[in-house]
GROMACS .gro file of C-alpha atoms in nm:
model
  209
    1MET     CA    1  -1.231  -1.346  -1.146
    2ALA     CA    2  -0.963  -1.602  -1.141
    3SER     CA    3  -0.723  -1.597  -0.848
    4THR     CA    4  -0.378  -1.475  -0.917
    5PRO     CA    5  -0.089  -1.708  -0.839
    6PHE     CA    6   0.138  -1.579  -0.563
    7SER     CA    7   0.492  -1.503  -0.644
    8PRO     CA    8   0.722  -1.550  -0.353
    9THR     CA    9   0.741  -1.177  -0.265
   10LEU     CA   10   0.361  -1.152  -0.285
   11ASP     CA   11   0.312  -1.457  -0.077
   12ALA     CA   12   0.512  -1.291   0.200
   13LEU     CA   13   0.315  -0.976   0.166
   14ALA     CA   14  -0.013  -1.157   0.183
   15LYS     CA   15   0.074  -1.294   0.521
   16SER     CA   16   0.188  -0.960   0.672
   17VAL     CA   17  -0.022  -0.657   0.485
   18PRO     CA   18  -0.392  -0.649   0.556
   19VAL     CA   19  -0.616  -0.518   0.281
   20ILE     CA   20  -0.911  -0.285   0.367
   21ILE     CA   21  -1.183  -0.223   0.125
   22LEU     CA   22  -1.328   0.131   0.151
   23ALA     CA   23  -1.716   0.082   0.129
   24GLY     CA   24  -1.844   0.368   0.319
   25GLY     CA   25  -1.956   0.605   0.047
   26GLU     CA   26  -2.328   0.677   0.001
   27GLY     CA   27  -2.308   0.646  -0.370
   28ARG     CA   28  -2.555   0.905  -0.435
   29ARG     CA   29  -2.473   0.939  -0.815
   30ILE     CA   30  -2.559   0.582  -0.872
   31GLY     CA   31  -2.876   0.600  -0.650
   32GLY     CA   32  -2.734   0.462  -0.346
   33ASP     CA   33  -2.605   0.128  -0.200
   34LYS     CA   34  -2.311   0.131  -0.460
   35PRO     CA   35  -2.122  -0.174  -0.309
   36LEU     CA   36  -2.434  -0.390  -0.377
   37ARG     CA   37  -2.477  -0.284  -0.742
   38MET     CA   38  -2.432  -0.566  -0.980
   39LEU     CA   39  -2.172  -0.598  -1.246
   40ALA     CA   40  -2.264  -0.883  -1.462
   41VAL     CA   41  -2.344  -1.168  -1.213
   42LYS     CA   42  -2.152  -1.032  -0.906
   43SER     CA   43  -2.192  -0.713  -0.685
   44LEU     CA   44  -1.913  -0.460  -0.684
   45LEU     CA   45  -1.848  -0.561  -0.320
   46ASP     CA   46  -1.811  -0.931  -0.404
   47ARG     CA   47  -1.564  -0.840  -0.690
   48ALA     CA   48  -1.377  -0.615  -0.455
   49ILE     CA   49  -1.352  -0.893  -0.179
   50GLU     CA   50  -1.215  -1.138  -0.450
   51GLN     CA   51  -0.958  -0.888  -0.562
   52ALA     CA   52  -0.844  -0.827  -0.199
   53ARG     CA   53  -0.816  -1.193  -0.128
   54ASN     CA   54  -0.584  -1.233  -0.405
   55TRP     CA   55  -0.337  -0.988  -0.221
   56SER     CA   56  -0.379  -1.083   0.130
   57ALA     CA   57  -0.499  -1.343   0.385
   58THR     CA   58  -0.653  -1.059   0.597
   59VAL     CA   59  -0.930  -0.863   0.454
   60ALA     CA   60  -1.178  -0.607   0.622
   61LEU     CA   61  -1.448  -0.367   0.509
   62ALA     CA   62  -1.446  -0.019   0.613
   63VAL     CA   63  -1.817   0.099   0.618
   64ARG     CA   64  -2.029   0.384   0.751
   65ASN     CA   65  -2.205   0.145   0.985
   66CYS     CA   66  -2.285  -0.216   1.010
   67GLU     CA   67  -2.613  -0.178   0.830
   68ALA     CA   68  -2.455  -0.035   0.518
   69VAL     CA   69  -2.366  -0.364   0.379
   70PRO     CA   70  -2.499  -0.715   0.431
   71SER     CA   71  -2.293  -0.961   0.663
   72VAL     CA   72  -2.003  -1.092   0.449
   73GLU     CA   73  -1.891  -1.426   0.573
   74ASP     CA   74  -1.632  -1.357   0.847
   75LEU     CA   75  -1.496  -1.025   0.726
   76PRO     CA   76  -1.447  -0.769   0.995
   77LEU     CA   77  -1.663  -0.457   0.954
   78LEU     CA   78  -1.481  -0.125   1.052
   79THR     CA   79  -1.728   0.143   1.116
   80ASP     CA   80  -1.672   0.502   1.061
   81SER     CA   81  -1.590   0.671   1.395
   82LEU     CA   82  -1.516   1.018   1.241
   83GLY     CA   83  -1.801   1.065   1.000
   84LEU     CA   84  -1.563   1.218   0.748
   85GLY     CA   85  -1.579   0.985   0.445
   86PRO     CA   86  -1.269   0.801   0.294
   87ILE     CA   87  -1.027   0.949   0.542
   88ALA     CA   88  -1.228   0.792   0.820
   89GLY     CA   89  -1.193   0.460   0.632
   90VAL     CA   90  -0.811   0.510   0.634
   91ALA     CA   91  -0.815   0.575   1.016
   92SER     CA   92  -0.999   0.253   1.063
   93ALA     CA   93  -0.752   0.069   0.832
   94LEU     CA   94  -0.440   0.204   1.011
   95ALA     CA   95  -0.594   0.111   1.349
   96PHE     CA   96  -0.680  -0.239   1.222
   97ALA     CA   97  -0.332  -0.278   1.107
   98LYS     CA   98  -0.175  -0.181   1.424
   99ALA     CA   99  -0.409  -0.410   1.622
  100HIS     CA  100  -0.300  -0.700   1.406
  101GLY     CA  101   0.067  -0.632   1.444
  102ALA     CA  102   0.108  -0.512   1.074
  103ASP     CA  103   0.337  -0.220   0.991
  104ARG     CA  104   0.152  -0.135   0.671
  105VAL     CA  105  -0.196  -0.164   0.525
  106LEU     CA  106  -0.343  -0.139   0.170
  107THR     CA  107  -0.674   0.043   0.116
  108VAL     CA  108  -0.878  -0.014  -0.206
  109PRO     CA  109  -1.224   0.120  -0.300
  110CYS     CA  110  -1.512  -0.107  -0.363
  111ASP     CA  111  -1.600   0.043  -0.694
  112THR     CA  112  -1.304  -0.028  -0.905
  113PRO     CA  113  -1.343  -0.380  -1.023
  114PHE     CA  114  -1.030  -0.412  -1.264
  115LEU     CA  115  -0.750  -0.343  -1.032
  116PRO     CA  116  -0.404  -0.477  -1.141
  117ALA     CA  117  -0.286  -0.811  -0.989
  118ASP     CA  118   0.045  -0.642  -0.895
  119LEU     CA  119  -0.105  -0.355  -0.707
  120LEU     CA  120   0.028  -0.443  -0.361
  121GLU     CA  121   0.355  -0.593  -0.487
  122ARG     CA  122   0.447  -0.270  -0.693
  123LEU     CA  123   0.338  -0.030  -0.416
  124ASN     CA  124   0.543  -0.211  -0.163
  125ALA     CA  125   0.841  -0.225  -0.365
  126ALA     CA  126   0.835   0.157  -0.425
  127MET     CA  127   0.786   0.282  -0.068
  128SER     CA  128   1.124   0.386   0.093
  129GLY     CA  129   1.200   0.416   0.471
  130SER     CA  130   1.130   0.798   0.463
  131GLN     CA  131   0.789   0.766   0.292
  132LEU     CA  132   0.472   0.654   0.476
  133ALA     CA  133   0.251   0.618   0.178
  134ALA     CA  134   0.269   0.474  -0.177
  135MET     CA  135  -0.008   0.581  -0.415
  136ALA     CA  136  -0.121   0.434  -0.748
  137THR     CA  137  -0.141   0.663  -1.051
  138SER     CA  138  -0.250   0.587  -1.418
  139ASN     CA  139  -0.345   0.785  -1.713
  140GLY     CA  140  -0.213   1.108  -1.556
  141GLN     CA  141  -0.442   1.071  -1.250
  142SER     CA  142  -0.358   0.972  -0.905
  143HIS     CA  143  -0.582   0.716  -0.720
  144PRO     CA  144  -0.557   0.811  -0.341
  145SER     CA  145  -0.787   0.524  -0.238
  146CYS     CA  146  -0.544   0.278  -0.365
  147THR     CA  147  -0.265   0.349  -0.136
  148LEU     CA  148  -0.026   0.147   0.077
  149TRP     CA  149   0.016   0.320   0.416
  150ARG     CA  150   0.262   0.260   0.689
  151VAL     CA  151   0.081   0.237   1.037
  152GLU     CA  152   0.316   0.539   1.159
  153ALA     CA  153   0.089   0.758   0.953
  154ALA     CA  154  -0.181   0.717   1.214
  155ALA     CA  155   0.010   0.959   1.461
  156LEU     CA  156  -0.040   1.245   1.205
  157LEU     CA  157  -0.398   1.184   1.133
  158PRO     CA  158  -0.553   1.358   1.440
  159ALA     CA  159  -0.390   1.675   1.372
  160TYR     CA  160  -0.478   1.658   1.004
  161VAL     CA  161  -0.837   1.602   1.060
  162ALA     CA  162  -0.851   1.872   1.351
  163ALA     CA  163  -0.726   2.114   1.092
  164GLY     CA  164  -1.064   2.054   0.889
  165ARG     CA  165  -0.889   1.849   0.618
  166GLY     CA  166  -1.019   1.520   0.482
  167SER     CA  167  -0.855   1.467   0.144
  168LEU     CA  168  -0.676   1.139   0.101
  169HIS     CA  169  -0.427   1.293  -0.146
  170GLY     CA  170  -0.369   1.571   0.114
  171PHE     CA  171  -0.307   1.331   0.395
  172ALA     CA  172  -0.059   1.143   0.178
  173GLU     CA  173   0.123   1.459   0.098
  174THR     CA  174   0.133   1.537   0.487
  175VAL     CA  175   0.288   1.199   0.574
  176GLY     CA  176   0.525   1.179   0.255
  177PHE     CA  177   0.442   0.962  -0.029
  178VAL     CA  178   0.567   0.820  -0.356
  179THR     CA  179   0.360   0.736  -0.677
  180VAL     CA  180   0.366   0.422  -0.882
  181ASP     CA  181   0.230   0.451  -1.230
  182TRP     CA  182   0.045   0.187  -1.425
  183PRO     CA  183   0.039   0.216  -1.812
  184VAL     CA  184  -0.295   0.231  -1.988
  185LEU     CA  185  -0.277  -0.011  -2.266
  186THR     CA  186  -0.611  -0.176  -2.355
  187GLY     CA  187  -0.796   0.000  -2.058
  188ASP     CA  188  -0.756   0.181  -1.737
  189SER     CA  189  -0.723  -0.079  -1.456
  190PHE     CA  190  -0.839   0.195  -1.206
  191PHE     CA  191  -1.153   0.268  -1.388
  192ASN     CA  192  -1.406   0.356  -1.108
  193ILE     CA  193  -1.793   0.321  -1.110
  194ASN     CA  194  -1.975   0.641  -0.993
  195SER     CA  195  -2.281   0.630  -1.209
  196ALA     CA  196  -2.520   0.416  -1.411
  197ALA     CA  197  -2.332   0.518  -1.717
  198ASP     CA  198  -1.998   0.420  -1.557
  199LEU     CA  199  -2.156   0.072  -1.466
  200ALA     CA  200  -2.263   0.021  -1.820
  201MET     CA  201  -1.913   0.106  -1.941
  202ALA     CA  202  -1.770  -0.154  -1.693
  203GLU     CA  203  -2.017  -0.417  -1.850
  204GLU     CA  204  -1.857  -0.352  -2.192
  205MET     CA  205  -1.501  -0.354  -2.046
  206LEU     CA  206  -1.593  -0.682  -1.882
  207ARG     CA  207  -1.715  -0.837  -2.202
  208SER     CA  208  -1.404  -0.715  -2.389
  209ARG     CA  209  -1.184  -0.898  -2.137
   0.00000   0.00000   0.00000
């Protein structure tokens, strides 16, 4: 995947907004080890890292444990301290951003290889002062894993989890969010891979591009 040239706005964001790749799922529907599944000559994880580096100079992986994925260069591995799936990845992302002095953080999944180049830029532009999250939508569906979060959202997370809740969409509703829609023209940029059939379809999409 070719690198996307930075616009002045995106260049500024790249220096201030970390991107955390959510790679903690077990991937049972695809037979496990989803991040390591190959799409053409690259793994889904490698493709996710390439995408993330087009948006930010600071990239980390949120994983179940350090053995879940192989060591990836010098990328930090954020382990799941809650055992609650994607919401644990968001918790790790918010903590990582705060520790690095960032006021917001972008989360993206490892199984969505065609994300739009303007993802961070458009989500950031849509977020107002009263909202703590900006979520991507397309084709009538929301994509909670593709959300820009303000670090202030972390203060509301313990109570949310203590109430037995774990939905990313529900957490976004709790903290207040705005949606940003991407049109589906020649294909959905948010197509995600959950099964062998999805992986085969992604191969076709990749060839058509």
